[in-house]
Every structure is written in C-alpha cells, then in structure tokens.
GROMACS .gro file of C-alpha atoms in nm:
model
  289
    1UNK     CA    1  -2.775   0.850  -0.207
    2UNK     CA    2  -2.552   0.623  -0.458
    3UNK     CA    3  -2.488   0.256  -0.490
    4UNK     CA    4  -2.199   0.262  -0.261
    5UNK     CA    5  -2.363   0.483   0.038
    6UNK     CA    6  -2.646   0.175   0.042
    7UNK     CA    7  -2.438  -0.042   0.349
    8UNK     CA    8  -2.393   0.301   0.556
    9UNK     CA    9  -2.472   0.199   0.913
   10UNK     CA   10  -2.572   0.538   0.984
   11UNK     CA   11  -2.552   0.786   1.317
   12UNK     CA   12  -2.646   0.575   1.613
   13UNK     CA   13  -2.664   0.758   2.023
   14UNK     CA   14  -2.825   0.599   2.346
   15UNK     CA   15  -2.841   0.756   2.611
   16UNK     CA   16  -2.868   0.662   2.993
   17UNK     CA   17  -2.755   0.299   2.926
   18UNK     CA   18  -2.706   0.086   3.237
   19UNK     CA   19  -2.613  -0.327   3.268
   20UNK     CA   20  -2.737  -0.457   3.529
   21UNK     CA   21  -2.707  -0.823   3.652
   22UNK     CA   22  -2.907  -0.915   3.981
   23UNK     CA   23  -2.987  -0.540   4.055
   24UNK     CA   24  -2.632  -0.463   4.045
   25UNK     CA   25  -2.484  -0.202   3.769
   26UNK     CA   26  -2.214  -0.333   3.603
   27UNK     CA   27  -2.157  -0.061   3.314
   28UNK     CA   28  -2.362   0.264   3.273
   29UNK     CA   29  -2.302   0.561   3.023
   30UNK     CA   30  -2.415   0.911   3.039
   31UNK     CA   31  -2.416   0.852   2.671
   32UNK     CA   32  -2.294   0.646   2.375
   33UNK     CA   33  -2.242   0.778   2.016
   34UNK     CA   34  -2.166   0.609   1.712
   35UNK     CA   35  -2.132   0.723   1.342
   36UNK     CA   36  -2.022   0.617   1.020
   37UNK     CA   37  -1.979   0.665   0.633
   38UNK     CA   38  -1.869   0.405   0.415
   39UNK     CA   39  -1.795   0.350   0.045
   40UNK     CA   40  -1.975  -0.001  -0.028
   41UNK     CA   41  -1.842  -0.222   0.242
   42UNK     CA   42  -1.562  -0.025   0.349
   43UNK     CA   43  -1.541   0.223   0.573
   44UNK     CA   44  -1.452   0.581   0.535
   45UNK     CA   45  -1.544   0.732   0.852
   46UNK     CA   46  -1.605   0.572   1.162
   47UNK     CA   47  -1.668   0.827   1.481
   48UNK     CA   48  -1.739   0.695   1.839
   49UNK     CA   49  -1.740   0.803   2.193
   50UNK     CA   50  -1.912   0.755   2.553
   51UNK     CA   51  -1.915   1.008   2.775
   52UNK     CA   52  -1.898   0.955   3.146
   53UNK     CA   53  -1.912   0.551   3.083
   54UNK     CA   54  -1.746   0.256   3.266
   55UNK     CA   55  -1.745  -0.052   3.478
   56UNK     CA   56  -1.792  -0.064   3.863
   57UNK     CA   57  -1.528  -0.343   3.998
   58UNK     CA   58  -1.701  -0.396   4.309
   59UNK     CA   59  -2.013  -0.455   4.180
   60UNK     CA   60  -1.844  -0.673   3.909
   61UNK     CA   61  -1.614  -0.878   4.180
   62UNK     CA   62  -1.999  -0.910   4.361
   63UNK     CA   63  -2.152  -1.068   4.077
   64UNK     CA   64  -1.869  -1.293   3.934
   65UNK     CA   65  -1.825  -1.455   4.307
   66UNK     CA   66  -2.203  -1.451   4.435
   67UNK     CA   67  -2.429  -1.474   4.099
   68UNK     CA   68  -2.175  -1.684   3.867
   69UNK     CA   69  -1.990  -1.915   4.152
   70UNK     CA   70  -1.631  -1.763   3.992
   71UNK     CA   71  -1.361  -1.895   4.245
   72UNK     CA   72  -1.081  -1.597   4.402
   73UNK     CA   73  -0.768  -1.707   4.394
   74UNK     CA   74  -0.658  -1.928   4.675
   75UNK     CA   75  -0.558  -1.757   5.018
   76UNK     CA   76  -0.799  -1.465   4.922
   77UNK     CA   77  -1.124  -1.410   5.099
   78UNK     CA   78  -1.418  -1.200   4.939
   79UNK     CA   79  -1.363  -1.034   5.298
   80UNK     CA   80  -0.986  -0.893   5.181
   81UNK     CA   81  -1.138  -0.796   4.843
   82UNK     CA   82  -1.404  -0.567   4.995
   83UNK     CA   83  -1.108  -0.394   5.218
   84UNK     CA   84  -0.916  -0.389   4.885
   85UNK     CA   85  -1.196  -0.215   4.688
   86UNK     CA   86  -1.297  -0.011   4.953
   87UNK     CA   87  -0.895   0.166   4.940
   88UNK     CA   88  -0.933   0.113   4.562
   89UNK     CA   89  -1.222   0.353   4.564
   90UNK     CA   90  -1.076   0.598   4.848
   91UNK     CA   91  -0.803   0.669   4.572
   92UNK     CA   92  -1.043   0.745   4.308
   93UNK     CA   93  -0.972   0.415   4.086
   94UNK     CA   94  -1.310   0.177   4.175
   95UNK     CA   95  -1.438   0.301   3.867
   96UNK     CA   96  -1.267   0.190   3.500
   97UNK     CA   97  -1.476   0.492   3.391
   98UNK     CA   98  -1.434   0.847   3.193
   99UNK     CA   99  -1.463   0.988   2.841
  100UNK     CA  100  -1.363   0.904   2.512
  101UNK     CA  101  -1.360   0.949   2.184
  102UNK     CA  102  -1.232   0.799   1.853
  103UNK     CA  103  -1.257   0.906   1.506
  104UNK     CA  104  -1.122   0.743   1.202
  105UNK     CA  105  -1.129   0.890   0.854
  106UNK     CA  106  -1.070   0.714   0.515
  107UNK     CA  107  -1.050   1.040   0.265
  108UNK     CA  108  -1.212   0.974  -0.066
  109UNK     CA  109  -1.030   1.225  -0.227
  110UNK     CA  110  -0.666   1.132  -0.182
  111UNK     CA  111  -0.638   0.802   0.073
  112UNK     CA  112  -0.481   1.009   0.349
  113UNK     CA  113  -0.619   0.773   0.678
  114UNK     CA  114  -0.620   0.987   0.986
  115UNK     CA  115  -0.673   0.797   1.346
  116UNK     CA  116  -0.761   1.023   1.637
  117UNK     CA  117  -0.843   0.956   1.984
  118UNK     CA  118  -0.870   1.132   2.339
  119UNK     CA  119  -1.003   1.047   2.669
  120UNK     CA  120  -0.955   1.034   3.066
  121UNK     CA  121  -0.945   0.828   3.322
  122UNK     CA  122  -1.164   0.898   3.629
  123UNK     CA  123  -1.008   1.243   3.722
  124UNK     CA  124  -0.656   1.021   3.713
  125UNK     CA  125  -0.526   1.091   3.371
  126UNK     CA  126  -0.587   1.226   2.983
  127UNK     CA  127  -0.464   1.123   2.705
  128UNK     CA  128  -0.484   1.189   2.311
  129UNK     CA  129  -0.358   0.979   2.003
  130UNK     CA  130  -0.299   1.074   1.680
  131UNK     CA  131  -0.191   0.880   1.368
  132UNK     CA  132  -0.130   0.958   1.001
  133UNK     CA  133  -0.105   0.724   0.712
  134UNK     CA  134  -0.138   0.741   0.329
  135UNK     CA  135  -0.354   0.478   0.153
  136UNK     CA  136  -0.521   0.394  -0.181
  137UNK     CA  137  -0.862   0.568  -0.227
  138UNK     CA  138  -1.128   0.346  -0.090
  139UNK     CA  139  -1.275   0.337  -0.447
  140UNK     CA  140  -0.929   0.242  -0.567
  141UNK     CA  141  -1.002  -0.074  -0.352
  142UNK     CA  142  -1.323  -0.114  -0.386
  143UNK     CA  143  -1.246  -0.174  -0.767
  144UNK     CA  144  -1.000  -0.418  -0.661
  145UNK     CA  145  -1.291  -0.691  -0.579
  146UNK     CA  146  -1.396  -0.710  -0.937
  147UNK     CA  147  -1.068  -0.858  -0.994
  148UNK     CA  148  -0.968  -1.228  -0.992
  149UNK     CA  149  -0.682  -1.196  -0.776
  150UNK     CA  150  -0.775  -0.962  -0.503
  151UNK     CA  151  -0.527  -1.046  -0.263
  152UNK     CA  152  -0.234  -0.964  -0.566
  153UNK     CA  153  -0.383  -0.648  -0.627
  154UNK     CA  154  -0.411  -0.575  -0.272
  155UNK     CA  155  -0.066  -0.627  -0.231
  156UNK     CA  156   0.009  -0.398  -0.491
  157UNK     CA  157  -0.221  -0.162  -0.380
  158UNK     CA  158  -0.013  -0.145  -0.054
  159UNK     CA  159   0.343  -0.151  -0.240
  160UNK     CA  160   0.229   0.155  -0.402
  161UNK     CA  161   0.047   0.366  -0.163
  162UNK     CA  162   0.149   0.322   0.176
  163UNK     CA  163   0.302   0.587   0.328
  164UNK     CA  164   0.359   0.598   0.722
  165UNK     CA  165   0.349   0.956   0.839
  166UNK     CA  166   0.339   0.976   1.181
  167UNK     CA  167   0.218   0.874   1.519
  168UNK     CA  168   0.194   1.031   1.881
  169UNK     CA  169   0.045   0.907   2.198
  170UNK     CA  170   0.028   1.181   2.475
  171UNK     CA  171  -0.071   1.096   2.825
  172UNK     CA  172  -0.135   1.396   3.085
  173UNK     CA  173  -0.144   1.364   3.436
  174UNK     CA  174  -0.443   1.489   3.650
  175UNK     CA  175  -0.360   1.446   3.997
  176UNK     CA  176  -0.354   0.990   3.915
  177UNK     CA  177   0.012   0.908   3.981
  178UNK     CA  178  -0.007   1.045   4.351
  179UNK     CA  179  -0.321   0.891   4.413
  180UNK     CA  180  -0.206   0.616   4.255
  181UNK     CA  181   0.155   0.539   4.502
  182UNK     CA  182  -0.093   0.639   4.780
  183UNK     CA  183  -0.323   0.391   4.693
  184UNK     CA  184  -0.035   0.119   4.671
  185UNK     CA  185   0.131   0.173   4.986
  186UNK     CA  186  -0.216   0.147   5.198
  187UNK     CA  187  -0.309  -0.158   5.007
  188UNK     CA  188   0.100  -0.283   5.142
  189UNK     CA  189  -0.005  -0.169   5.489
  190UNK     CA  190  -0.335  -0.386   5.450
  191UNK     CA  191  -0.196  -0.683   5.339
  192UNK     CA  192   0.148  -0.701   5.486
  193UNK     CA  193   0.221  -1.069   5.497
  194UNK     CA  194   0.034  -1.113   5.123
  195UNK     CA  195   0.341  -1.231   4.842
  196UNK     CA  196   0.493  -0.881   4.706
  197UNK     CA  197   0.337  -0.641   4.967
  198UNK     CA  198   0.659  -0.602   5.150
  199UNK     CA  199   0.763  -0.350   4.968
  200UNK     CA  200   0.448  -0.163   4.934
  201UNK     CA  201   0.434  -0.176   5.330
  202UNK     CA  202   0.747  -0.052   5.415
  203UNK     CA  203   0.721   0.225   5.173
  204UNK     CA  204   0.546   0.502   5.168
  205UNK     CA  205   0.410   0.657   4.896
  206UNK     CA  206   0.668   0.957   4.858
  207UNK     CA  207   0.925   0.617   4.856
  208UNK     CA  208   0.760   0.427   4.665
  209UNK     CA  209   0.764   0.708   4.387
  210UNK     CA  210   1.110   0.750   4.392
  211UNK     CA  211   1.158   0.392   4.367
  212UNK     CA  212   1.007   0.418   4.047
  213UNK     CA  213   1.208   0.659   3.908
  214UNK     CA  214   1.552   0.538   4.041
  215UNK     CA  215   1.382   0.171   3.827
  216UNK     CA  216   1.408   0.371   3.526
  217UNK     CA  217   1.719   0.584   3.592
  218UNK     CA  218   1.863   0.247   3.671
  219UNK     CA  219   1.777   0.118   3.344
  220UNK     CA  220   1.982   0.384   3.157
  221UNK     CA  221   2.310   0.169   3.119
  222UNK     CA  222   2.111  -0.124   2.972
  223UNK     CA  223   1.957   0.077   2.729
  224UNK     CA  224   2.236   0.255   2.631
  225UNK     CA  225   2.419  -0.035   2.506
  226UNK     CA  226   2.180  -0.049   2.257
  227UNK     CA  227   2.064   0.291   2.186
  228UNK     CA  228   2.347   0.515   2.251
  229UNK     CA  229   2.107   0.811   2.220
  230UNK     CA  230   1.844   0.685   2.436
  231UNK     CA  231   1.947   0.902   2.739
  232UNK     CA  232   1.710   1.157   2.698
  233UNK     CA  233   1.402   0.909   2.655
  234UNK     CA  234   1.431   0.734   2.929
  235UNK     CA  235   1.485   1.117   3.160
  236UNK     CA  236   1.124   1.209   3.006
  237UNK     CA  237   0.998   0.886   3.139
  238UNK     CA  238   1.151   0.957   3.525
  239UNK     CA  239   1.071   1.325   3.529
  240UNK     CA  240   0.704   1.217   3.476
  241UNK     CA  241   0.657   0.949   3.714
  242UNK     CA  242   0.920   1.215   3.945
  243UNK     CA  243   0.714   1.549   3.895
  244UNK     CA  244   0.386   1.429   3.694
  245UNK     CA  245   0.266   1.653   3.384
  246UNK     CA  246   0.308   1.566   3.019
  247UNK     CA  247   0.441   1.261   2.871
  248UNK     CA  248   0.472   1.261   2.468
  249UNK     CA  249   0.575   0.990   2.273
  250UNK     CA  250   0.617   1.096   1.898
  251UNK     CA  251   0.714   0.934   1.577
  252UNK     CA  252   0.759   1.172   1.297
  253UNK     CA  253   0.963   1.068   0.969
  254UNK     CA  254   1.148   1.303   0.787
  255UNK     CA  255   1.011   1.201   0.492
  256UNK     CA  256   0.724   0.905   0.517
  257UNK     CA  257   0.779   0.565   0.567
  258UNK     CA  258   0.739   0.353   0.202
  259UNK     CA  259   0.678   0.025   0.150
  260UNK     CA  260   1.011   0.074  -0.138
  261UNK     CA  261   1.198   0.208   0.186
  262UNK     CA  262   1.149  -0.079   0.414
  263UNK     CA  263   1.232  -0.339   0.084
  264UNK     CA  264   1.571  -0.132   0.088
  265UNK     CA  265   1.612  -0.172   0.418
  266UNK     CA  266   1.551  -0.536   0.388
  267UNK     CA  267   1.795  -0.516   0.114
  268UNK     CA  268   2.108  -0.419   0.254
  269UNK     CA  269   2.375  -0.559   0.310
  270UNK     CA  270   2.385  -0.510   0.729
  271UNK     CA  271   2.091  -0.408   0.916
  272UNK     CA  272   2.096  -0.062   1.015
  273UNK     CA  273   2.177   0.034   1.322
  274UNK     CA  274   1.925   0.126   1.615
  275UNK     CA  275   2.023   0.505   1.593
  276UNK     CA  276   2.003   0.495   1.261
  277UNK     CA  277   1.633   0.343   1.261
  278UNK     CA  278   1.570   0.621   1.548
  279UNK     CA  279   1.682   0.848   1.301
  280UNK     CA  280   1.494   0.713   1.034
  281UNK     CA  281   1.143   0.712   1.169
  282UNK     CA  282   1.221   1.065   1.402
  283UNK     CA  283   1.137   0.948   1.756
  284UNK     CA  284   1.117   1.215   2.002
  285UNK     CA  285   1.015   1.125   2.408
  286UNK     CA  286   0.937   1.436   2.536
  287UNK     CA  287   0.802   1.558   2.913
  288UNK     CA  288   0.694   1.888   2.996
  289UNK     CA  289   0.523   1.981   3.338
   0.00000   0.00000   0.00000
C-alpha cells in the first residue's frame, strides 16, 4: 500500500441483518455490501448494494403508535390503518423493499466520474441510472490542499475540468402501475367519505388509469407554450402510464457541457430560448413497450 491508500475504508458485507424494536422487524436484508477505494481522503470508488432489503410499514405504523406514543392524524383510527395496510399489502406494496445497487468511480487516470445505479421495487418496478462527468484527477485535488487558498484553486479546478456528459434515468415496469390503480380504487371504495377518496371510489381502476393519462395529455397545451417541441415528451409519459413498459429519460450533449459554455451562456445578450437549451443539452423522453 502507499501513503494515500492509508484512509481506505475497505470491503465491508453483513449478512442476515434484521432491526427489530419490541419483537417487531422493522428493516431486514438478505445482505448488505459496501466497498471502497480512495486516494487520501477522497474517494475514488465507492460500490454499495442490499439485496432483498427494506422496511415493513405495518410493523413500522405498529411501533411508532404503540411503542413511541406517535399520534395519527386526526379522524384516523389505528383500526382504518390496519384495513389500509392490509389492501396495501394485497397489491404487493406493504413492503418499501427490493434490490439495489450503486457504484461510483473517480478514475485516477483521467478524472472521468461515472455514477451508476439499478434496482426494483418489490416485483412493482426496475430502474437503472447512469451519469457521466469529467473531473480533475483526484490527485490533481488532492494537491490542491497544500495550497493556501483551496477554495480558489478549487474553483479553478472546476473552471477547467468540468465537463457534463450525460445522464439517463430509466424506469421499467413489472406488472406495479396496474397493481398500483387497483390498489387506489379499493382503498376509494374503503374510505368513501375520507377527503379526496371520491374519486378513487367512483373509479375504477381501468378509469382511474385513463384519468391519468388524459392529466398529462391535458397538459400538452401548457407545455407547449413554452416548449414548442415538447409534444413528444409528454406522449412517452401517457403511453407509459396508458400501456406500461419502458420509460427513458436521457440527456446527452452534443458536445459536453463546460463550465466556459455556461459563462457564455450567462454572457449573452438574451437568454436562450427553451428549445434552444433542449437542443443544447440533447434531451430525448423516450417509451418503448
């Protein structure tokens, strides 16, 4: 090892993990693992995931109101929140629960910071993230502490090297959005004269869904006004909710995203327009089935 691998906190797993207040699980994990490199104190890779891990909300609404004296809100009965938790888990979301994983690398070698992450929800939904960005070298910064002025040659640090590359958030449905109108409608028809159930009552799910996407079809004038182009975002957005599948959100310059680009920008004489920033920093909102 060197000098600057002496703070590495190392590979750390448990496995099994339960917490449990007054014999009641609150959070449990098949499995937890965390890992990391770093360069002095900074790190340069940081990798972490659980796998089958969450929180029960019954068991949590149990404790908070029985072992800790927490208050419901007024008009609401521990009584209504066992009926609601009992269609909440019918529906497959009692459980904040599923995989994921998250791993962040700091490249020694050139700066390039990569962000990835994936994971599900119950058997609801998956989804993955991804994010590229260019950087000083973490030794490049490192060196930067031996300076008077860090926060000066931070700042130039960042003037210099920053590049935004891209990002994309991807979100996959597994079955979740039925279960999910399905789940609001009997929770209407359980609680008909609560504030806001109305609508859930007198709906049923297949309605409810469409009411959804007529909400965002609706929306299309409004948005238009202000992003001309924005017509094809907002169809990915109803076809999912309509017809479930794949909804991508992607933002992919052209070229990558400068700190000298966003002073020019600051620089003109009239802001640029919405398309043009569209443009700029390639958004695409895609959904496939």
């Amino acid at each position: 090892t060197s000098q600057a691998d002496v703070f590495d906190l190392g590979r750390w797993e448990m496995t099994d993990y339960t917490f449990d207040i007054a014999e009641k699980s609150l959070f449990a994990s098949e499995r937890i693992v965390f890992d990391s490199d770093f360069h002095w104190l900074l790190p340069t890779k940081i990798a972490f995931s659980m796998t089958d891990t969450g929180y029960n909300i019954g068991n949590l609404f149990e404790v908070m109101t029985q072992e800790l004296g927490e208050e419901l809100e007024p008009g609401l009965t521990m009584e209504d929140v066992r009926t609601g938790l009992s269609i909440v888990e019918q529906y497959g979301f009692d459980c904040l629960c599923g995989d994921f994983a998250m791993d962040l690398n700091w490249s020694p070698e050139n700066g390039e910071i990569t962000y990835r992450e994936s994971g599900n929800f119950a058997d609801a939904f998956s989804g993955k993230t991804s994010a590229d960005v260019g950087f000083s070298t973490p030794a490049k910064i490192a060196s930067l502490f031996d300076q008077d002025d860090l926060e000066s040659g931070f700042e130039d640090a960042f003037k210099s090297d920053f590049e935004f590359r891209s990002f994309e958030t991807v979100m996959t449905d597994l079955g979740g959005l039925s279960n999910l109108f399905e789940m609001l409608h009997a929770i209407g028809e359980a609680f008909p004269e609560q504030e806001g159930m109305a609508m859930l009552a007198y709906n049923d799910a297949a309605q409810l869904r469409a009411l959804s996407v007529n909400m965002v079809v609706g929306m299309k004038p409004m948005v238009r006004q202000q992003v001309p182009s924005a017509d094809p975002y907002m169809d990915a957005v109803a076809g999912f909710l309509e017809e479930g599948g794949t909804l991508t959100f992607s933002v992919k310059p052209p070229t990558p995203i400068t700190f000298a680009l966003i002073e020019s920008l600051d620089a003109a004489e009239e802001e640029p327009e919405p398309e043009a920033i569209l443009e700029l920093i390639g958004l695409t909102v895609t959904h496939t089935k």
